[in-house]
mmCIF file of C-alpha atoms in Angstrom:
data_model
loop_
_atom_site.group_PDB
_atom_site.id
_atom_site.type_symbol
_atom_site.label_atom_id
_atom_site.label_comp_id
_atom_site.label_asym_id
_atom_site.label_seq_id
_atom_site.Cartn_x
_atom_site.Cartn_y
_atom_site.Cartn_z
ATOM 1 C CA MET A 53 191.246 -116.016 85.289
ATOM 2 C CA PRO A 54 190.572 -114.801 88.844
ATOM 3 C CA VAL A 55 192.524 -111.892 90.275
ATOM 4 C CA PRO A 56 194.757 -113.066 93.145
ATOM 5 C CA ALA A 57 193.635 -111.699 96.532
ATOM 6 C CA GLU A 58 197.047 -110.086 97.076
ATOM 7 C CA LEU A 59 196.695 -108.104 93.839
ATOM 8 C CA LEU A 60 193.060 -107.199 94.493
ATOM 9 C CA GLU A 61 194.108 -105.657 97.816
ATOM 10 C CA LEU A 62 196.548 -103.379 95.976
ATOM 11 C CA LEU A 63 194.234 -102.269 93.160
ATOM 12 C CA ALA A 64 191.991 -99.231 93.568
ATOM 13 C CA CYS A 65 189.402 -97.414 91.514
ATOM 14 C CA PRO A 66 191.053 -94.633 89.503
ATOM 15 C CA VAL A 67 188.142 -92.298 90.228
ATOM 16 C CA ASP A 68 187.453 -92.560 93.984
ATOM 17 C CA LYS A 69 190.594 -94.512 94.984
ATOM 18 C CA GLY A 70 188.482 -97.073 96.879
ATOM 19 C CA PRO A 71 188.677 -100.877 96.820
ATOM 20 C CA LEU A 72 187.317 -102.975 93.978
ATOM 21 C CA LEU A 73 185.477 -106.300 93.888
ATOM 22 C CA TYR A 74 186.253 -109.060 91.394
ATOM 23 C CA ASP A 75 183.302 -110.178 89.242
ATOM 24 C CA ALA A 76 184.091 -113.589 87.753
ATOM 25 C CA GLU A 77 180.932 -113.634 85.624
ATOM 26 C CA THR A 78 181.961 -110.599 83.575
ATOM 27 C CA GLU A 79 185.751 -110.779 84.146
ATOM 28 C CA SER A 80 185.843 -107.284 85.573
ATOM 29 C CA LEU A 81 186.667 -105.275 88.666
ATOM 30 C CA TYR A 82 183.663 -103.567 90.207
ATOM 31 C CA ASN A 83 183.325 -100.363 92.237
ATOM 32 C CA PRO A 84 180.035 -100.691 94.163
ATOM 33 C CA ARG A 85 180.148 -97.070 95.343
ATOM 34 C CA LEU A 86 180.054 -95.684 91.790
ATOM 35 C CA ARG A 87 178.415 -98.760 90.180
ATOM 36 C CA ARG A 88 181.167 -98.917 87.540
ATOM 37 C CA ALA A 89 183.024 -101.980 86.246
ATOM 38 C CA TYR A 90 186.525 -102.019 84.788
ATOM 39 C CA PRO A 91 187.321 -104.781 82.271
ATOM 40 C CA ILE A 92 190.076 -107.335 82.631
ATOM 41 C CA VAL A 93 191.524 -108.045 79.177
ATOM 42 C CA GLU A 94 193.877 -110.983 78.735
ATOM 43 C CA GLY A 95 194.469 -111.002 82.489
ATOM 44 C CA ILE A 96 195.295 -107.287 82.692
ATOM 45 C CA PRO A 97 192.932 -104.927 84.566
ATOM 46 C CA HIS A 98 192.116 -101.835 82.502
ATOM 47 C CA LEU A 99 191.751 -99.276 85.271
ATOM 48 C CA LEU A 100 191.072 -96.229 83.148
ATOM 49 C CA ALA A 101 188.003 -94.118 83.887
ATOM 50 C CA ASP A 102 187.109 -94.080 80.185
ATOM 51 C CA ASP A 103 187.141 -97.913 80.046
ATOM 52 C CA ALA A 104 184.593 -98.305 82.868
ATOM 53 C CA ARG A 105 181.033 -99.305 82.109
ATOM 54 C CA PRO A 106 177.942 -98.543 84.180
ATOM 55 C CA VAL A 107 176.446 -101.449 86.134
ATOM 56 C CA GLY A 108 172.719 -101.860 86.690
ATOM 57 C CA TRP A 109 171.105 -102.639 90.025
ATOM 58 C CA GLY A 110 170.592 -106.316 89.147
ATOM 59 C CA ASP A 111 174.305 -106.894 88.570
ATOM 60 C CA HIS A 112 175.148 -104.721 91.588
ATOM 61 C CA ASP A 113 172.980 -106.974 93.784
ATOM 62 C CA ARG A 114 174.554 -110.112 92.269
ATOM 63 C CA ILE A 115 178.141 -108.919 92.745
ATOM 64 C CA THR A 116 177.781 -107.439 96.223
ATOM 65 C CA GLY A 117 175.106 -109.735 97.603
ATOM 66 C CA ALA A 118 173.451 -106.622 99.003
ATOM 67 C CA PRO A 119 169.925 -105.471 98.149
ATOM 68 C CA ARG A 120 169.391 -102.171 96.396
ATOM 69 C CA PRO A 121 168.426 -99.046 98.369
ATOM 70 C CA LYS A 122 164.846 -98.617 99.516
ATOM 71 C CA ALA A 123 162.297 -97.180 97.088
ATOM 72 C CA GLY A 124 162.759 -93.499 96.430
ATOM 73 C CA LEU A 125 166.475 -93.435 97.183
ATOM 74 C CA GLU A 126 167.270 -95.227 93.923
ATOM 75 C CA SER A 127 166.056 -92.233 91.914
ATOM 76 C CA ARG A 128 168.446 -89.942 93.838
ATOM 77 C CA VAL A 129 171.462 -92.239 93.494
ATOM 78 C CA SER A 130 172.613 -92.467 89.922
ATOM 79 C CA PRO A 131 175.876 -93.579 88.378
ATOM 80 C CA PRO A 132 178.144 -90.852 87.054
#
């Protein structure tokens, strides 16, 4: 079940307090800055840092529509 746009505007990452993106494929809310996804269980976002899962570059590209950083930078940018 998609997250209504009005709710998505109010939700923020519990770690960096920034906006989240909805990922319909995995039913989760995604933080592209930290490459972490928070699950949505039975329609309820679980916005706890311990519930987040790391997201690989392939899923990052799919969710954001943006290509990964240029070669070399990827090794210096790692998820927490």
